[in-house]
Structures are given as C-alpha cells and as structure tokens.
Coordinates of C-alpha atoms in Angstrom, one line a residue:
X52 CA -132.6 -56.0 -43.1
X53 CA -131.2 -52.4 -43.2
X54 CA -133.5 -49.6 -44.5
X55 CA -131.9 -46.2 -45.6
X56 CA -133.1 -42.7 -45.8
X57 CA -134.3 -41.7 -49.1
X58 CA -132.1 -38.6 -48.8
X59 CA -129.0 -39.8 -50.4
X60 CA -126.9 -37.4 -48.5
X61 CA -126.9 -39.4 -45.5
X62 CA -125.3 -42.8 -45.5
X63 CA -126.9 -44.4 -42.3
X64 CA -130.0 -46.4 -42.4
X65 CA -133.1 -45.2 -40.5
X66 CA -134.6 -48.8 -39.2
X67 CA -135.2 -49.8 -35.7
X68 CA -131.9 -51.2 -35.0
X69 CA -129.9 -48.0 -36.0
X70 CA -132.5 -45.9 -33.8
X71 CA -131.9 -48.3 -30.9
X72 CA -128.1 -47.5 -31.3
X73 CA -128.7 -44.0 -31.3
X74 CA -130.4 -44.4 -28.0
X75 CA -127.5 -46.4 -26.7
X76 CA -125.2 -43.6 -27.8
X77 CA -127.3 -41.2 -26.0
X78 CA -126.9 -43.1 -22.7
X79 CA -123.2 -43.5 -23.2
X80 CA -122.8 -39.7 -23.6
X81 CA -124.9 -39.1 -20.4
X82 CA -122.7 -41.2 -18.6
X83 CA -119.8 -39.5 -19.9
X84 CA -121.1 -36.0 -19.0
X85 CA -122.4 -37.0 -15.6
X86 CA -126.0 -36.7 -16.7
X87 CA -125.8 -33.2 -17.9
X88 CA -127.7 -32.6 -21.0
X89 CA -126.2 -29.1 -21.6
X90 CA -122.9 -27.3 -20.4
X91 CA -123.8 -23.9 -21.5
X92 CA -125.1 -21.8 -18.4
X93 CA -128.5 -21.1 -19.8
X94 CA -131.3 -20.4 -17.3
X95 CA -134.9 -20.7 -18.0
X96 CA -134.6 -20.8 -21.7
X97 CA -137.7 -20.2 -23.7
X98 CA -136.9 -21.7 -27.0
X99 CA -134.4 -24.6 -28.0
X100 CA -133.5 -26.1 -31.3
X101 CA -132.1 -29.5 -31.4
X102 CA -130.7 -30.0 -34.8
X103 CA -130.4 -33.5 -36.2
X104 CA -132.5 -34.8 -33.2
X105 CA -132.4 -38.6 -34.4
X106 CA -134.7 -40.6 -32.1
X107 CA -135.6 -37.3 -30.2
X108 CA -134.4 -38.6 -26.9
X109 CA -132.3 -35.7 -25.9
X110 CA -135.2 -33.2 -26.6
X111 CA -137.6 -35.4 -24.7
X112 CA -135.3 -35.6 -21.6
X113 CA -134.7 -31.9 -21.6
X114 CA -138.4 -31.1 -22.1
X115 CA -139.4 -33.4 -19.3
X116 CA -136.7 -31.5 -16.9
X117 CA -137.9 -28.1 -18.2
X118 CA -141.6 -28.0 -18.9
X119 CA -141.5 -24.2 -19.6
X120 CA -138.9 -24.6 -22.5
X121 CA -140.3 -25.0 -26.0
X122 CA -138.1 -27.5 -27.9
X123 CA -138.1 -28.2 -31.6
X124 CA -136.3 -31.3 -32.9
X125 CA -135.5 -31.3 -36.5
X126 CA -134.3 -34.3 -38.5
X127 CA -134.3 -35.9 -42.2
X128 CA -136.8 -38.5 -41.3
X129 CA -139.8 -38.9 -39.0
X130 CA -138.2 -41.4 -36.6
X131 CA -139.1 -39.9 -33.3
X132 CA -141.4 -41.6 -30.9
X133 CA -144.4 -39.5 -31.8
X134 CA -144.0 -41.0 -35.3
X135 CA -142.7 -44.6 -34.2
X136 CA -142.9 -47.5 -31.7
X137 CA -140.7 -46.4 -28.7
X138 CA -137.3 -48.2 -28.5
X139 CA -136.0 -50.3 -25.6
X140 CA -134.1 -47.5 -24.1
X141 CA -137.0 -45.1 -24.3
X142 CA -139.7 -47.5 -23.2
X143 CA -142.9 -46.0 -21.9
X144 CA -141.6 -42.5 -22.4
X145 CA -144.0 -40.0 -23.9
X146 CA -143.3 -36.9 -25.9
X147 CA -143.9 -33.9 -23.4
X148 CA -146.4 -31.3 -24.7
X149 CA -143.5 -28.6 -24.8
X150 CA -141.6 -30.7 -27.4
X151 CA -142.3 -31.0 -31.0
X152 CA -140.4 -32.6 -34.1
X153 CA -140.2 -31.4 -37.7
X154 CA -138.9 -33.1 -40.7
X155 CA -136.3 -30.8 -42.1
X156 CA -132.7 -30.7 -43.8
X157 CA -130.5 -28.6 -41.6
X158 CA -128.3 -27.9 -44.5
X159 CA -131.0 -25.9 -46.4
X160 CA -131.8 -22.5 -45.4
X161 CA -133.5 -22.3 -42.0
X162 CA -137.1 -20.9 -42.2
X163 CA -137.8 -20.4 -38.3
X164 CA -139.7 -17.2 -37.5
X165 CA -138.1 -16.7 -34.2
X166 CA -134.6 -17.3 -32.8
X167 CA -133.5 -19.6 -30.1
X168 CA -132.0 -19.3 -26.5
X169 CA -130.0 -22.5 -27.4
X170 CA -129.1 -24.2 -30.6
X171 CA -128.0 -27.9 -29.8
X172 CA -126.4 -30.3 -32.2
X173 CA -124.5 -33.6 -31.8
X174 CA -122.9 -36.5 -33.5
X175 CA -123.4 -35.3 -37.1
X176 CA -120.1 -36.8 -38.2
X177 CA -120.2 -38.1 -41.9
X178 CA -123.7 -36.5 -42.3
X179 CA -122.8 -32.8 -43.2
X180 CA -121.4 -31.5 -46.4
X181 CA -120.9 -27.8 -45.4
X182 CA -120.1 -27.4 -41.7
X183 CA -119.2 -23.7 -41.9
X184 CA -122.6 -23.0 -43.3
X185 CA -124.5 -25.0 -40.6
X186 CA -122.6 -23.4 -37.8
X187 CA -123.3 -19.9 -39.5
X188 CA -127.1 -20.6 -39.6
X189 CA -126.9 -21.9 -35.8
X190 CA -125.3 -18.4 -35.1
X191 CA -127.9 -16.6 -37.2
X192 CA -130.9 -18.1 -35.3
X193 CA -129.2 -18.0 -31.9
X194 CA -130.8 -15.1 -29.8
X195 CA -128.3 -12.3 -28.6
X196 CA -126.9 -13.6 -25.3
X197 CA -127.9 -17.2 -26.4
X198 CA -125.8 -20.3 -26.6
X199 CA -124.9 -22.8 -28.9
X200 CA -123.6 -26.4 -28.1
X201 CA -122.2 -28.9 -30.4
X202 CA -120.9 -32.4 -29.7
X203 CA -119.1 -34.3 -32.3
X204 CA -116.6 -36.8 -33.1
X205 CA -113.1 -37.3 -34.6
X206 CA -113.6 -41.0 -35.7
X207 CA -109.9 -41.5 -36.5
X208 CA -109.2 -44.5 -34.2
X209 CA -105.7 -44.5 -32.3
X210 CA -104.0 -46.0 -29.4
X211 CA -101.8 -44.4 -26.9
X212 CA -99.8 -47.4 -26.3
X213 CA -99.0 -48.7 -29.9
X214 CA -101.5 -51.6 -29.6
X215 CA -103.7 -50.4 -32.7
X216 CA -101.2 -51.1 -35.5
X217 CA -101.8 -50.5 -39.2
X218 CA -101.9 -54.3 -40.2
X219 CA -105.0 -55.1 -38.2
X220 CA -108.3 -55.4 -39.9
X221 CA -110.0 -52.7 -37.7
X222 CA -107.3 -50.1 -38.8
X223 CA -108.0 -51.2 -42.5
X224 CA -111.6 -50.9 -42.0
X225 CA -111.7 -47.5 -40.5
X226 CA -109.2 -45.8 -42.6
X227 CA -111.1 -46.9 -45.7
X228 CA -114.4 -45.9 -44.3
X229 CA -113.1 -42.5 -43.2
X230 CA -111.6 -41.8 -46.6
X231 CA -114.8 -43.1 -48.4
X232 CA -116.9 -40.6 -46.2
X233 CA -114.6 -37.8 -47.3
X234 CA -114.8 -38.8 -50.9
X235 CA -118.5 -38.6 -50.4
X236 CA -117.9 -35.1 -49.1
X237 CA -119.2 -35.8 -45.7
X238 CA -116.4 -35.1 -43.0
X239 CA -116.4 -38.1 -40.6
X240 CA -114.0 -36.0 -38.2
X241 CA -115.6 -32.6 -37.6
X242 CA -114.8 -32.4 -34.0
X243 CA -111.6 -30.8 -33.8
X244 CA -112.6 -28.2 -36.5
X245 CA -115.9 -27.0 -34.6
X246 CA -114.2 -24.6 -32.4
X247 CA -112.9 -22.6 -35.4
X248 CA -116.2 -22.9 -37.3
X249 CA -118.1 -21.4 -34.3
X250 CA -115.6 -18.5 -33.9
X251 CA -115.7 -17.8 -37.6
X252 CA -119.4 -17.8 -37.5
X253 CA -119.4 -15.2 -34.8
X254 CA -119.9 -17.1 -31.5
X255 CA -117.8 -15.6 -28.5
X256 CA -116.2 -17.3 -25.6
X257 CA -116.3 -20.8 -27.2
X258 CA -114.9 -23.5 -24.8
X259 CA -114.0 -26.8 -26.1
X260 CA -114.0 -30.2 -24.1
X261 CA -112.2 -33.1 -25.6
X262 CA -113.2 -36.5 -24.2
X263 CA -111.5 -39.9 -25.1
X264 CA -113.8 -42.8 -25.8
X265 CA -112.3 -46.1 -25.4
X266 CA -113.7 -49.1 -27.4
X267 CA -114.3 -51.8 -25.0
X268 CA -113.8 -52.3 -21.2
X269 CA -109.9 -52.2 -21.4
X270 CA -109.2 -49.0 -19.3
X271 CA -108.3 -49.3 -15.8
X272 CA -110.3 -46.3 -14.7
X273 CA -113.8 -47.6 -13.7
X274 CA -115.6 -44.5 -15.3
X275 CA -113.8 -45.1 -18.6
X276 CA -114.3 -48.8 -18.3
X277 CA -118.2 -48.2 -18.3
X278 CA -118.0 -45.9 -21.1
X279 CA -115.8 -48.1 -23.2
X280 CA -118.2 -50.8 -22.6
X281 CA -121.2 -49.0 -23.9
X282 CA -119.0 -47.6 -26.8
X283 CA -118.2 -51.2 -27.9
X284 CA -121.8 -52.3 -28.0
X285 CA -123.1 -49.3 -29.9
X286 CA -120.1 -49.9 -32.4
X287 CA -120.9 -53.4 -32.8
X288 CA -124.6 -52.7 -33.1
X289 CA -123.9 -50.4 -35.9
X290 CA -121.1 -52.1 -37.8
X291 CA -123.1 -53.1 -40.7
X292 CA -124.9 -49.7 -40.8
X293 CA -121.6 -47.7 -40.7
X294 CA -120.1 -49.7 -43.6
X295 CA -122.5 -51.4 -46.0
X296 CA -123.7 -48.4 -48.1
X297 CA -120.3 -46.8 -48.4
X298 CA -118.5 -50.0 -49.2
X299 CA -121.2 -51.4 -51.6
X300 CA -122.4 -48.3 -53.3
X301 CA -119.3 -46.1 -53.5
X302 CA -116.4 -48.4 -53.2
X303 CA -117.7 -51.3 -55.3
X304 CA -117.4 -53.9 -52.8
X305 CA -119.6 -57.0 -53.0
X306 CA -121.7 -57.7 -49.8
X307 CA -119.9 -61.0 -49.2
X308 CA -116.5 -59.4 -49.0
X309 CA -117.8 -56.7 -46.6
X310 CA -119.2 -59.4 -44.4
X311 CA -115.8 -61.2 -44.2
X312 CA -114.0 -58.0 -43.4
X313 CA -116.6 -57.1 -40.6
X314 CA -116.0 -60.6 -39.2
X315 CA -112.4 -59.7 -38.6
X316 CA -113.2 -56.3 -37.4
X317 CA -115.2 -57.6 -34.8
X318 CA -112.5 -59.8 -33.5
X319 CA -110.3 -56.8 -33.3
X320 CA -112.9 -54.8 -31.4
X321 CA -113.2 -57.5 -28.9
X322 CA -109.5 -58.1 -28.3
X323 CA -108.7 -56.6 -24.8
X324 CA -105.1 -56.4 -26.0
X325 CA -106.0 -53.8 -28.7
X326 CA -106.6 -50.5 -26.9
X327 CA -108.4 -48.4 -29.6
X328 CA -110.2 -45.3 -29.0
X329 CA -111.5 -42.1 -30.7
X330 CA -112.4 -38.6 -29.5
X331 CA -115.5 -36.6 -28.9
X332 CA -115.3 -32.9 -28.9
X333 CA -117.8 -30.9 -26.9
X334 CA -118.1 -27.2 -27.9
X335 CA -120.2 -24.8 -25.8
X336 CA -120.5 -21.1 -25.7
X337 CA -120.2 -19.4 -22.3
X338 CA -120.8 -15.9 -21.3
X339 CA -117.5 -15.6 -19.3
X340 CA -117.2 -12.4 -17.2
X341 CA -114.8 -10.8 -19.8
X342 CA -117.3 -11.2 -22.6
X343 CA -120.3 -9.9 -20.6
X344 CA -118.3 -7.0 -19.3
X345 CA -117.0 -5.9 -22.8
X346 CA -120.4 -6.4 -24.4
X347 CA -121.9 -4.1 -21.6
X348 CA -119.2 -1.5 -21.9
X349 CA -119.5 -1.4 -25.9
X350 CA -123.2 -0.4 -25.4
X351 CA -122.5 2.8 -23.4
X352 CA -122.1 5.0 -26.5
X353 CA -125.5 4.2 -27.7
X354 CA -127.4 4.9 -24.4
X355 CA -128.8 8.1 -22.7
X356 CA -126.4 10.9 -21.7
X357 CA -126.3 9.8 -18.1
X358 CA -124.6 6.7 -19.3
X359 CA -122.9 7.8 -22.4
X360 CA -121.7 11.1 -21.2
X361 CA -121.2 10.8 -17.4
X362 CA -119.8 13.2 -15.0
X363 CA -117.2 11.6 -12.9
X364 CA -114.7 12.3 -10.1
X365 CA -111.5 10.1 -10.0
X366 CA -109.2 10.2 -6.9
X367 CA -105.9 8.3 -7.2
X368 CA -106.0 8.1 -10.9
X369 CA -102.5 9.4 -11.9
X370 CA -101.4 5.9 -11.8
X371 CA -102.3 2.1 -11.8
X372 CA -105.8 0.9 -11.8
X373 CA -107.4 4.3 -11.6
X374 CA -105.5 5.7 -14.5
X375 CA -106.4 2.6 -16.5
X376 CA -110.0 3.0 -15.5
X377 CA -110.0 6.6 -16.5
X378 CA -108.7 5.6 -20.0
X379 CA -111.6 3.1 -20.4
X380 CA -114.3 5.4 -19.4
X381 CA -112.9 7.7 -22.0
X382 CA -112.8 5.1 -24.8
X383 CA -116.2 3.7 -24.1
X384 CA -118.2 6.9 -23.6
X385 CA -119.2 9.8 -25.8
X386 CA -118.7 12.9 -24.0
X387 CA -117.5 12.3 -20.4
X388 CA -116.7 15.0 -17.9
X389 CA -113.9 13.9 -15.5
X390 CA -112.4 15.7 -12.6
X391 CA -109.1 14.3 -11.9
X392 CA -107.7 15.0 -8.3
X393 CA -103.9 14.9 -7.9
X394 CA -100.8 16.7 -6.5
X395 CA -99.0 17.5 -9.6
X396 CA -100.5 19.7 -12.3
X397 CA -97.8 18.6 -14.8
X398 CA -98.5 14.9 -14.3
X399 CA -102.1 15.3 -14.7
X400 CA -101.8 17.5 -17.6
X401 CA -100.0 14.7 -19.4
X402 CA -102.7 12.3 -18.5
X403 CA -105.2 14.9 -19.8
X404 CA -103.4 14.9 -23.2
X405 CA -103.6 11.3 -23.5
X406 CA -107.3 11.4 -22.7
X407 CA -108.1 13.9 -25.3
X408 CA -106.2 11.6 -27.9
X409 CA -108.5 8.7 -26.7
X410 CA -111.7 11.0 -26.8
X411 CA -111.4 14.5 -27.9
X412 CA -115.1 15.3 -27.1
X413 CA -114.4 14.7 -23.4
X414 CA -113.7 17.4 -20.8
X415 CA -110.9 16.6 -18.3
X416 CA -110.2 19.0 -15.6
X417 CA -107.2 18.9 -12.9
X418 CA -108.3 19.4 -9.2
X419 CA -105.3 20.0 -7.1
X420 CA -105.2 18.4 -3.8
X421 CA -103.4 16.2 -1.1
X422 CA -105.9 13.5 -0.6
X423 CA -104.3 12.3 2.7
X424 CA -105.7 15.4 4.5
X425 CA -109.3 16.0 5.0
X426 CA -108.8 19.7 4.7
X427 CA -107.6 19.2 1.2
X428 CA -110.3 16.9 0.5
X429 CA -112.9 19.4 1.6
X430 CA -111.2 22.1 -0.7
X431 CA -111.3 19.6 -3.6
X432 CA -115.0 18.8 -3.2
X433 CA -115.8 22.6 -3.0
X434 CA -113.9 23.3 -6.3
X435 CA -115.8 20.4 -7.9
X436 CA -119.2 21.6 -6.5
X437 CA -118.5 25.0 -7.9
X438 CA -117.5 23.6 -11.4
X439 CA -120.2 21.1 -11.7
X440 CA -122.8 23.8 -10.7
X441 CA -126.4 23.7 -9.5
X442 CA -128.8 21.2 -11.0
X443 CA -126.1 18.8 -12.4
X444 CA -125.4 15.5 -10.7
X445 CA -122.3 13.4 -10.2
X446 CA -122.7 9.9 -11.9
X447 CA -119.5 8.4 -10.5
X448 CA -117.2 8.9 -7.7
X449 CA -114.1 6.5 -8.2
X450 CA -111.5 6.2 -5.6
X451 CA -108.2 4.5 -5.8
X452 CA -105.7 6.5 -3.8
X453 CA -103.1 4.5 -2.0
X454 CA -99.9 4.6 -0.2
X455 CA -97.5 2.0 0.9
X456 CA -95.5 1.9 4.2
X457 CA -93.9 -0.8 6.5
X458 CA -92.8 1.6 9.3
X459 CA -94.9 2.3 12.4
X460 CA -97.7 4.7 12.8
X461 CA -97.1 7.8 10.5
X462 CA -99.7 10.7 11.3
X463 CA -100.7 13.5 9.2
X464 CA -100.8 16.8 10.7
X465 CA -104.5 16.2 11.5
X466 CA -103.7 13.3 13.8
X467 CA -104.7 10.4 11.3
X468 CA -102.5 7.7 10.4
X469 CA -101.7 8.0 6.5
X470 CA -101.9 4.3 6.0
X471 CA -105.5 4.3 7.2
X472 CA -106.5 7.7 6.2
X473 CA -106.0 7.1 2.5
X474 CA -107.8 3.9 2.0
X475 CA -110.6 4.8 4.5
X476 CA -111.0 8.2 6.0
X477 CA -110.1 10.3 3.0
X478 CA -112.3 8.3 0.7
X479 CA -115.2 8.5 3.2
X480 CA -114.8 12.3 3.3
X481 CA -115.2 12.5 -0.5
X482 CA -118.3 10.3 -0.3
X483 CA -119.8 12.5 2.5
X484 CA -119.0 15.7 0.8
X485 CA -120.3 14.6 -2.7
X486 CA -123.4 12.7 -1.7
X487 CA -125.5 15.9 -2.5
X488 CA -124.2 15.8 -6.1
X489 CA -124.4 12.0 -6.2
X490 CA -128.2 12.0 -5.1
X491 CA -129.0 14.4 -8.0
X492 CA -127.6 11.9 -10.7
X493 CA -129.8 9.4 -12.4
X494 CA -127.8 6.4 -11.5
X495 CA -124.9 7.4 -9.2
X496 CA -122.2 4.9 -8.3
X497 CA -119.5 5.2 -5.4
X498 CA -116.6 2.7 -6.3
X499 CA -113.7 2.2 -3.8
X500 CA -110.9 0.0 -5.1
X501 CA -109.4 -1.8 -2.2
X502 CA -109.9 -5.4 -0.9
X503 CA -113.4 -6.5 -1.0
X504 CA -113.7 -10.2 0.2
X505 CA -110.6 -9.8 2.3
X506 CA -112.3 -8.7 5.4
X507 CA -110.8 -9.4 8.8
X508 CA -111.0 -8.9 12.4
X509 CA -111.0 -5.3 13.7
X510 CA -110.7 -3.8 17.1
X511 CA -114.3 -2.7 17.7
X512 CA -113.2 -0.3 20.5
X513 CA -110.1 1.0 18.6
X514 CA -111.4 1.7 15.1
X515 CA -108.8 4.5 14.4
X516 CA -105.9 2.0 15.9
X517 CA -104.3 4.5 18.2
X518 CA -103.6 1.6 20.6
X519 CA -103.4 -1.5 18.4
X520 CA -101.6 -0.2 15.4
X521 CA -100.0 -2.4 12.7
X522 CA -99.8 -2.7 8.9
X523 CA -102.0 -5.9 8.9
X524 CA -104.3 -4.2 11.3
X525 CA -104.6 -1.2 9.0
X526 CA -105.4 -3.5 6.2
X527 CA -108.1 -5.4 8.0
X528 CA -109.7 -1.9 9.4
X529 CA -109.6 -0.1 6.0
X530 CA -111.0 -3.1 4.2
X531 CA -113.7 -4.2 6.8
X532 CA -114.8 -0.9 7.6
X533 CA -115.4 0.0 4.1
X534 CA -117.4 -3.1 3.5
X535 CA -119.7 -2.3 6.5
X536 CA -120.0 1.3 6.2
X537 CA -121.1 1.1 2.7
X538 CA -124.0 -1.1 3.8
X539 CA -125.1 1.6 6.3
X540 CA -124.8 4.3 3.4
X541 CA -126.8 2.3 0.8
X542 CA -129.6 2.2 3.1
X543 CA -129.4 6.0 4.2
X544 CA -128.8 7.0 0.4
X545 CA -131.1 4.5 -1.3
X546 CA -130.5 6.3 -4.7
X547 CA -126.7 5.8 -4.8
X548 CA -125.1 2.2 -5.4
X549 CA -121.8 1.6 -3.3
X550 CA -119.2 -1.0 -4.8
X551 CA -116.1 -2.0 -2.8
X552 CA -113.8 -3.7 -5.3
X553 CA -111.0 -6.2 -5.2
X554 CA -109.5 -5.9 -8.8
X555 CA -107.1 -8.7 -8.7
X556 CA -103.4 -8.9 -7.4
X557 CA -100.5 -11.3 -6.7
X558 CA -102.0 -13.4 -3.8
X559 CA -98.5 -14.2 -2.3
X560 CA -98.0 -10.9 -0.8
X561 CA -99.5 -10.0 2.6
X562 CA -99.9 -6.4 1.5
X563 CA -102.4 -7.2 -1.1
X564 CA -104.8 -5.6 1.3
X565 CA -102.9 -2.3 1.5
X566 CA -103.5 0.5 -1.1
X567 CA -103.5 -2.0 -3.9
X568 CA -103.6 0.5 -6.7
X569 CA -100.0 0.9 -6.4
X570 CA -99.3 -2.6 -7.1
X571 CA -98.3 -4.5 -10.3
X572 CA -101.0 -6.6 -11.8
X573 CA -99.9 -10.1 -11.8
X574 CA -103.3 -12.0 -11.5
X575 CA -105.3 -10.1 -14.2
X576 CA -104.0 -7.9 -17.1
X577 CA -104.6 -4.2 -16.2
X578 CA -106.9 -3.4 -19.3
X579 CA -109.1 -6.2 -18.4
X580 CA -109.2 -5.0 -14.7
X581 CA -110.0 -1.5 -15.8
X582 CA -112.8 -2.7 -18.1
X583 CA -114.3 -4.4 -15.2
X584 CA -114.2 -1.1 -13.2
X585 CA -116.2 0.6 -16.0
X586 CA -118.6 -2.1 -15.9
X587 CA -119.1 -1.7 -12.1
X588 CA -119.8 1.9 -12.5
X589 CA -122.3 1.6 -15.4
X590 CA -124.0 -1.8 -15.3
X591 CA -127.4 -2.6 -14.0
X592 CA -126.0 -5.6 -12.4
X593 CA -125.2 -3.2 -9.4
X594 CA -128.5 -1.1 -8.9
X595 CA -128.9 1.3 -5.9
X596 CA -131.5 0.1 -3.4
X597 CA -134.2 2.3 -4.8
X598 CA -133.6 0.8 -8.4
X599 CA -133.5 -2.9 -7.3
X600 CA -137.0 -3.7 -7.9
X601 CA -137.8 -5.7 -11.0
X602 CA -139.7 -2.9 -12.6
X603 CA -136.9 -0.4 -12.3
X604 CA -133.7 -2.4 -12.6
X605 CA -133.9 -2.1 -16.4
X606 CA -133.5 1.7 -15.8
X607 CA -130.5 1.2 -13.5
X608 CA -127.6 1.1 -16.0
X609 CA -126.6 -0.8 -19.0
X610 CA -129.3 -3.6 -19.5
X611 CA -128.3 -7.0 -18.3
X612 CA -127.7 -9.8 -20.9
X613 CA -129.8 -13.0 -20.7
X614 CA -128.9 -15.2 -17.6
X615 CA -127.2 -12.4 -15.7
X616 CA -129.2 -11.0 -12.8
X617 CA -128.7 -8.2 -10.3
X618 CA -125.5 -8.9 -8.1
X619 CA -125.9 -10.2 -4.6
X620 CA -125.3 -7.4 -2.1
X621 CA -122.8 -7.6 0.6
X622 CA -125.6 -8.7 3.1
X623 CA -126.5 -11.6 0.8
X624 CA -129.6 -9.7 -0.7
X625 CA -130.0 -9.1 -4.4
X626 CA -129.8 -5.5 -5.3
X627 CA -129.2 -4.3 -1.8
X628 CA -127.2 -1.2 -3.0
X629 CA -123.8 -2.2 -1.3
X630 CA -121.7 -4.6 -3.1
X631 CA -118.4 -6.6 -2.6
X632 CA -117.2 -7.7 -5.9
X633 CA -114.1 -10.0 -6.8
X634 CA -111.6 -9.8 -9.6
X635 CA -114.4 -10.6 -12.2
X636 CA -117.9 -9.1 -11.8
X637 CA -119.0 -11.8 -9.2
X638 CA -119.9 -10.9 -5.7
X639 CA -117.3 -12.3 -3.2
X640 CA -119.7 -14.0 -1.2
X641 CA -117.8 -13.1 2.1
X642 CA -120.4 -10.5 3.3
X643 CA -122.6 -13.4 4.6
X644 CA -119.9 -15.2 6.3
X645 CA -119.8 -15.7 10.2
X646 CA -117.5 -12.7 10.9
X647 CA -119.3 -10.2 8.8
X648 CA -122.8 -11.6 10.0
X649 CA -121.5 -11.1 13.6
X650 CA -120.6 -7.7 13.0
X651 CA -123.8 -6.7 11.3
X652 CA -125.7 -8.4 14.3
X653 CA -123.9 -6.0 16.7
X654 CA -124.7 -2.9 14.8
X655 CA -121.1 -2.3 13.4
X656 CA -122.2 -0.6 10.1
X657 CA -123.9 2.1 11.9
X658 CA -121.2 2.2 14.7
X659 CA -118.4 2.6 12.1
X660 CA -120.3 5.3 10.5
X661 CA -120.8 7.3 13.8
X662 CA -117.0 6.8 14.6
X663 CA -116.3 8.0 11.1
X664 CA -118.4 11.1 11.4
X665 CA -117.1 11.9 14.9
X666 CA -113.6 11.7 13.3
X667 CA -114.6 14.1 10.8
X668 CA -116.0 16.7 13.5
X669 CA -112.8 16.3 15.5
X670 CA -110.5 16.9 12.6
X671 CA -112.7 19.5 10.6
X672 CA -115.3 20.5 12.9
X673 CA -118.2 19.1 11.0

C-alpha cells in the first residue's frame, strides 16, 4: 500500500518501494555519468549541500569518497538510512560521520549559517513550485568561487523515429500526467529551463549537458541499452506512485480506472517497437579561464597601489596584442603609469589620446626608439630610468614587438639579424637594462609575447644563426631561447616573475611562431586575449620564485579563486618563477618534454644567457 508525504506540495509517496526506486534511479545516473558524482571542477570542498537528498545515497557515496568534506542532505521527510532500514541497493552501507541529514523544505527561506562550496540538487521535477526562487537561494548560499550543479528532467516522452504515436496509452497517460502536474503548479519539465534560471540567479559559466534516456533496452548502442533497461525498471516500479495521487485526488479518476490505464501503459512500455525516451538536463557551473581571468582583473581597482596603479613599460604596443593589452590595463587599473616605446610620435599620441579617454587618471608617456637596435634600446631604457626616478620600481615590462620577413638574413647595422633581434635580443636587452627597476617593485613581471609551447630544435653551437639561417630556424631559436633563458633569469632574480606567452593564433600558418603580435587573431578574440595578458601580469597564479611559498603567494598579486593554484613553471615545478602559458591561463606543459628536459640537463639555460650577454658586449661593449 502506498504511503504519502504529509506535505501536500509533493505528490510522490515516501514508502520503501519508492525509496528503492530512487536508489535505482541513482544507479542509472551513475552509469549514465560514468560513475562521476559531480561534473563541476571543485577541489577539496569543505561544505556541500544536497538539496532534496531523497534516500541520501548521493550524499553517502560522496561522503565516503571525500571524508574531509562536510555534507548536509535536506528533504521533506526523514527517509535517509540513519532514519530507516537500508534499501537493497544501499545494503550494509553506513552513514559516514561527515554526512548529516536534516528535515527541511527547500522552498522555504534557507537558514544555514554558512555558505557552501557546492550546492547540488537533482530530479526535483514535479516537486517544486517556484524554481527561480529555489535557484536564487542556491546562488545566495554558494560561496564566492563555489559551484552549483542541477540534474533534472524534461519528462515529455518522445521518439525520434515516429514509433511513439498520440493514440497509444503511454502517450495519453504521460500527457495527462504532465498537464495535471502543471495544473498543480509543479513543473514536470524543469530541465530545459534550468540554465536560464541559473544565469538569472547570478551563476556564471553555466554549462548544460543533455542526455537522452531511452525507456527499455531497444537502443543498439550498448551503453544506452543498459541505461534503457534500468530506466524501464524504475518507471515500472514507480508507475502507480507517479499516477495515483494526481489522477484520483486532482483529476477525479477512480482507482479501478487508473489500474486499467496503467495495465495498458505497461504493455506499451515493454513493447520493443515503441522507442520512447525523455531527456535529462545536467547543469553545472565551471570556472572557465575567461571567467577566472575577468573576475581577477575586475579586482585590480580595489587593491593596493602596486596592483591598482602600476608602473609599466610597453614595447611593441603600437598595434596588435600589445596595444589591446595596454587598453585593458588602462581600463582595469586606477592610475597606471605607462611608458610606450615606439618610432612614430604621432601614432603614439593617437594611442595616448585613446588611453586618456579610457582612463583619464593614468599617465602615458611616449618614448621614441627603434627597438630592433640595441643602441636604441639602451637609449630608451636610460630615458625610462630617468623618468621613473630613484626609489620607484617597475611593476611590468611587457614586450610584443615584431617583424615579418620571408627573405634571407637581414642584418641591422649592429650585425644582428632583424628577424631574431626583435623577438629575442632586443627583448632580452630591455630585460637586462630594466632589471634594477623591476627588482625594486613589489611584485614585478616580465611578459614576452611570442610562442610559448612551440619550442623546437636549435643549433646549440650557432645560437645567433650566422651559419644555419632560415625563417623556421629563427622561429625555433627565438621561442626556445626565450623559454630557457627565462628559467635562468628567474633563478638569478628570484623577486621577478618571467612569463613567455603564446596568445592564440591561426594554427594553419607556419609563421605562427614568428613575431605573432602582427598577425590577425582568428583563434581567440583580441579583447579576450588582451584580458589574459593583464591576468598574466597581475595574478598570484604566476608568482616569482621568492613569492612561491604558501605563506607569501597570497601577497604575490590578485588573490587566486578557490580551486585555482599557482601555475606550473616551465620546469614542471609550481611557482618556479618562469612560466610558459598557452592561449588561456594554463601552462603549456611543454617545458617538461623530452626536448626541453634534454636542453636543461645540458645546461642550455645558462649557456644561452652567457651567449646573450656576450652578444650584448660585442654590440654595445657591456
């Protein structure tokens, strides 16, 4: 005999048969999701709320797997195993000490005293009157940087091959049932609307996964066949529970009439020629790179002056990614001071006018120079040192100068090939000259935009390519030498973080390695790319070696959101001070490959720096 919740808002029974069916549904979903209990990327959560926990099986299994996580499961009725005899599926399972259950109506105001790392809810179809309010309360009680996850149905049956027709008993039954539930003000098909509810409530980066749930073992796909078999069992087990209360109490049917209808429905459910199915919508929030980056950048204005009002030098910022990054820095900071190195004062003045429009409080200074020449680089650096003055540090050196050529070796008057000087020697000369200013800053960064992760073979005995010149050889040398020498510099200058960036470009072109700031951005929108550059320059994700300890990383830049750690350095060590980053904020992982490991074992980082410094002495005498 069916027994019901006293709470009239819920039309399903709460007897042992129904609880067993809920456990069967749990097993079905574990199969569907390949045994994953959560899709969101939460790491080491402290507190989780399981809304509408039902039998408590999800909370128990997650609690068993995560003994350091405190889990609260809420439901209208005390049907969890601590309160009842265990079901067949949960036989011999105990409630772990980190899991507790509370009788609570999730549609009433929530009264928890602490927020949660994850709010989880599933199959509440036909049980909730006000979904927007429920989701809003979930958002209110999710910690900043926390996650939410909803799994729910669209219970409208359908077939993709026309085998589910309107004249069938199963069609008549489900359509009547769904309408009765709607009349009862309980949405039986919330799944397709959940993404909108979540975004309206304030959740960001909501991802939706739609799963087709066949009824019966008719699919050819083996995985779906298993799911369909489980689905058929749980539907048949709950057929009377789904139907009787709505049909008899709200539609006025007699129990005998309902039983006749259900007998015909069972025949249709078991008919292998009827390919009925319905959908499960799985919604989860994710901290995507874009969301994490924007959230971090938006905090800059509210932080101490070394972050909110940085002093920066930009080379190559008269166009492309350098210019876009300069714009983003002006937008996100309070009172930046930016020294912009370029050849044309008129062009830079146009840039400065736009920067003043974006942020009138900033100071923007043109520094005239031809950056392909080390002599000119030295002159620019002396001007910058004079303007910054004693006692003031340089927070950011951002370099994106570039040049594109398909011809042969084209030497400057200093004897350096232009195609190798701009992406490498010129940039390293800026670094060498400005290191004293960088070392005085609170949290200094050097960012070189080139081709991190695209390292290749280099001529170890011909690093300047006087005898093995080629466009691709220049690409490999500029990229690989930058990655390796940054490791050496990060060790020798432990207070400075060095970041080699690949910002994202069309992968079809072999010159993706060469002076990429001049190229059109097909792979990632330029505004998004430039926001990532500001993140590289200001986030505690990229600490210098001296800031990489757990105690000091919180002071190394904009604080990291939950679940985001210090980046892996190019040598595979977190917080090493030298980083290779891909077109999002992730480390490329190439620094620990066979090629780079071999170079490191042969002492190439130090050898390349000695070569670089020797080149400086040859050209400039020091």
